[in-house]
CSV table of C-alpha atoms and ligand atoms in Angstrom, one decimal:
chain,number,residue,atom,x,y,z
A,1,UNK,CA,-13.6,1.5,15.9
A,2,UNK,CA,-10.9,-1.2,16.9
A,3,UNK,CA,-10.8,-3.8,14.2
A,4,UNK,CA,-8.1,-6.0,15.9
A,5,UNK,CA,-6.0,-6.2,13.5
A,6,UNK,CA,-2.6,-4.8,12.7
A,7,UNK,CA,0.0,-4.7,10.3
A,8,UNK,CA,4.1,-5.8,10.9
A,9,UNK,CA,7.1,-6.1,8.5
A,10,UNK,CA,10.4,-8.2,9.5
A,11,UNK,CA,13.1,-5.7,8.5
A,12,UNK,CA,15.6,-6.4,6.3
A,13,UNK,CA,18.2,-6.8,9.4
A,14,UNK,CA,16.1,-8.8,11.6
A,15,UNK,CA,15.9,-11.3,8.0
A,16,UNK,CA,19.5,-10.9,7.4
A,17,UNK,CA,20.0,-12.3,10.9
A,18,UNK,CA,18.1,-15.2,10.8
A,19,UNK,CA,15.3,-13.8,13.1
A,20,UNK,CA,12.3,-14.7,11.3
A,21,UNK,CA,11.6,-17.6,13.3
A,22,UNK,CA,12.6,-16.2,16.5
A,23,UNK,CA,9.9,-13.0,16.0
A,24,UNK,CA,7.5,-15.1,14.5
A,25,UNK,CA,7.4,-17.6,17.7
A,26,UNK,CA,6.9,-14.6,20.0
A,27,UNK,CA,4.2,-13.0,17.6
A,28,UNK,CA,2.0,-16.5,18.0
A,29,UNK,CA,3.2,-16.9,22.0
A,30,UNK,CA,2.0,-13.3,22.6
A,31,UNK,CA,-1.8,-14.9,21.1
A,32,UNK,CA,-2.0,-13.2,17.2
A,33,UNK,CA,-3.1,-15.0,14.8
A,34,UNK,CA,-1.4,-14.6,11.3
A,35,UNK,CA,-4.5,-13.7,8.6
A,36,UNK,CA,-2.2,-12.6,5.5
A,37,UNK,CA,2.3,-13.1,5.5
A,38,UNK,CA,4.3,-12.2,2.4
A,39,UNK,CA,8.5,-12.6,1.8
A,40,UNK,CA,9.3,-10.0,-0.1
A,41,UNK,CA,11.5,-7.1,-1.2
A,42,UNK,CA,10.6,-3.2,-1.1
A,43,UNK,CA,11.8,-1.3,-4.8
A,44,UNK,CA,12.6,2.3,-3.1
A,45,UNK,CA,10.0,3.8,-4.7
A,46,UNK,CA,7.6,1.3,-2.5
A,47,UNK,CA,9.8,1.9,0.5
A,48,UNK,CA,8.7,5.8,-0.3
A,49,UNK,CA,5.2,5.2,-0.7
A,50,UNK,CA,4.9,3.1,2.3
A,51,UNK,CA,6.5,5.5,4.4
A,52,UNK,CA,5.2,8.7,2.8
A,53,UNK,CA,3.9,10.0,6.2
A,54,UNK,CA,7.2,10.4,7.3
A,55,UNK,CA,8.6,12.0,4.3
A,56,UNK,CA,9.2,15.9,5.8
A,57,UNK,CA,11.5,13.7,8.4
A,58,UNK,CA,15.3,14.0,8.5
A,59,UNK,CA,15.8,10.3,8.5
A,60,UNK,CA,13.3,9.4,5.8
A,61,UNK,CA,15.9,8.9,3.1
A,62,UNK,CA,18.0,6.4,5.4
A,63,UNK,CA,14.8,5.0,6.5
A,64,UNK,CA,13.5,4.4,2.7
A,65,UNK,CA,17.3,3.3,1.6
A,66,UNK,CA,17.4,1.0,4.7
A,67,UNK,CA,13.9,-0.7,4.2
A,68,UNK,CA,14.5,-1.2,0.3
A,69,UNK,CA,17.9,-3.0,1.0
A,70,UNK,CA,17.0,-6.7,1.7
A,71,UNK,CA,13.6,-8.7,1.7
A,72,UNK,CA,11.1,-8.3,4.3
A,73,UNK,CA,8.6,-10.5,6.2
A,74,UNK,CA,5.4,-8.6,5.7
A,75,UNK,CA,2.0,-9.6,7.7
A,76,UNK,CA,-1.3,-8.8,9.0
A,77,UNK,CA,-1.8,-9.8,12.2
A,78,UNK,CA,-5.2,-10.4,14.3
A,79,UNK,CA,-5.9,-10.4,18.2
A,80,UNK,CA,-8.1,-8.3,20.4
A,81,UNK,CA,-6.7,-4.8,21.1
A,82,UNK,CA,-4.2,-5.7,18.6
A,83,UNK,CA,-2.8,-2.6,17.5
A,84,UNK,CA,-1.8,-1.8,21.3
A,85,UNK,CA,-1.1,-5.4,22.2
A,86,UNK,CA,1.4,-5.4,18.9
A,87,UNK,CA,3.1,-2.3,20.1
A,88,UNK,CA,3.5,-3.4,23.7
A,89,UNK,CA,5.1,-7.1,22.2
A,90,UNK,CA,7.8,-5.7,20.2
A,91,UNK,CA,8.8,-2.1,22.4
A,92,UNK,CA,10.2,1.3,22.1
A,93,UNK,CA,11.3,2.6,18.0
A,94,UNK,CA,14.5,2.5,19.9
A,95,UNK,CA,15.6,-0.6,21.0
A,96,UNK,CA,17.7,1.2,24.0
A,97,UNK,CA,14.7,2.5,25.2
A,98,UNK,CA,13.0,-0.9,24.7
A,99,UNK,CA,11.8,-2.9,27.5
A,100,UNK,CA,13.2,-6.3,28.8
A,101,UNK,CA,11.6,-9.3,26.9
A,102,UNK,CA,10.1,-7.2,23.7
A,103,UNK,CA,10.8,-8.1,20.0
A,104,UNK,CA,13.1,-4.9,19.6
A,105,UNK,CA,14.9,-5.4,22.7
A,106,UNK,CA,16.0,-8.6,21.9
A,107,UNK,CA,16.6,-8.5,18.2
A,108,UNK,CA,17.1,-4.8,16.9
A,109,UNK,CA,20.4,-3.5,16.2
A,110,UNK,CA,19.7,0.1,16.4
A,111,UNK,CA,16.9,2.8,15.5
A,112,UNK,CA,16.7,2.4,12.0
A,113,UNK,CA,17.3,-0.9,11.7
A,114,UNK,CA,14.5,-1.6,14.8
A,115,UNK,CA,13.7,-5.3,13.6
A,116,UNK,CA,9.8,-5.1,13.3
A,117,UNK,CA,7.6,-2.3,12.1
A,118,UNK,CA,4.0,-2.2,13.9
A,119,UNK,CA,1.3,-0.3,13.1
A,120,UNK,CA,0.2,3.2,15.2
A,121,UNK,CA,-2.9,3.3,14.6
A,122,UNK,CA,-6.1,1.3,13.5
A,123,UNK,CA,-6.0,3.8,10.4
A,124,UNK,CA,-2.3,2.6,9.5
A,125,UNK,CA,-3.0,-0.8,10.3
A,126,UNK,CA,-5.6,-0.7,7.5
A,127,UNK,CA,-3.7,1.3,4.9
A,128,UNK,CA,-0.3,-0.6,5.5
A,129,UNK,CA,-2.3,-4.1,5.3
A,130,UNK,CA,-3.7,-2.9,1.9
A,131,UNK,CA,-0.7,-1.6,0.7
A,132,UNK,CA,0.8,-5.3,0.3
A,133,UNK,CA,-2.4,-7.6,0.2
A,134,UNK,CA,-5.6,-7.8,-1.9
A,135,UNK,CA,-8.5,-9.6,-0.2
A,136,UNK,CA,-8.0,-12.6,-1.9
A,137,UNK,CA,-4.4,-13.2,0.1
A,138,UNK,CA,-6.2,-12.9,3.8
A,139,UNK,CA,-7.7,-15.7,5.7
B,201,CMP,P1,8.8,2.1,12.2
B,201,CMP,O1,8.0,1.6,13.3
B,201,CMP,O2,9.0,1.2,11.0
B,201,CMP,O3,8.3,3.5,11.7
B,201,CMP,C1,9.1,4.5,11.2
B,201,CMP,C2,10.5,4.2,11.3
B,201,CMP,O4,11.4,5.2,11.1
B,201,CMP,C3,10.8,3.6,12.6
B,201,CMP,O5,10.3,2.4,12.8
B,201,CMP,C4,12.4,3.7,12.7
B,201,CMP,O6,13.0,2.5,12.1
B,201,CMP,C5,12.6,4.9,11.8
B,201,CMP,N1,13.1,6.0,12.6
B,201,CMP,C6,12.4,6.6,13.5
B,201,CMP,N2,13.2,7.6,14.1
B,201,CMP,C7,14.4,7.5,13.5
B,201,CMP,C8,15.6,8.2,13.6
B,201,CMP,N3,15.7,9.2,14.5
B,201,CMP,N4,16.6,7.9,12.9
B,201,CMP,C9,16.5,6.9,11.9
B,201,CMP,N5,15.3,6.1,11.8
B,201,CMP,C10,14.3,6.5,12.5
């Protein structure tokens, strides 16, 4: 069942760049509402955990060095069909590949360093929301 919600980081490029505003502003133009938002930094052994499905992967030790290498915008993010919607607004994993006028077109640097992380799946979006935020932090 669709719970309209998703989860999204700000990679640690996209914050080293000063894009947090910019990718916030099209998150709330594109209609989602922001129901729990953390700035914070990934240990590598988080970075692991978080991204444990992609462990057997040859770019998960890049991917966990790159993600535990600056503070992150984390948030959980509400709309109808939001999961979808969310993957749509910010484009292809590589930003080459990414349509004109999404998040990773305009702001992401490369495949690794892709700007935004979104959610897959209504599954993910749940696990990846509870990995950084109790229920007391969403509202
Ligand atoms: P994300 O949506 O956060 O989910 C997994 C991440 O792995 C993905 O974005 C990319 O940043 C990264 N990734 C996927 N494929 C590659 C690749 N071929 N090389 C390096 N990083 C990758």
């Amino acid at each position: 069942m669709a719970t309209n919600r998703t989860f999204t980081m700000i990679k640690p490029d996209a914050v080293e760049n000063n894009y947090i505003g910019g990718i916030l502003k099209m998150i709330n133009e594109a209609g989602f509402r922001i129901v729990a938002m953390k700035y914070t930094k990934l240990s590598a052994e988080a970075a692991g955990k978080f991204y444990e499905i992609h462990k057997e992967r040859p770019f998960y030790g890049e991917l966990v060095n790159y993600m535990s290498s600056g503070p992150i915008v984390a948030a959980i993010l509400e709309k109808e069909n939001a999961v979808a919607d969310f993957r749509t607004l910010i484009g292809a994993t590589d930003p080459t590949k990414a349509d004109e006028g999404t998040i990773r077109k305009i702001y992401a640097k490369s495949i690794a360093a892709n700007a935004v992380h979104g959610s897959d799946s209504d599954e993910n979006a749940q696990i990846e929301g509870d990995f950084y935020f109790s229920k007391l932090e969403r509202f």
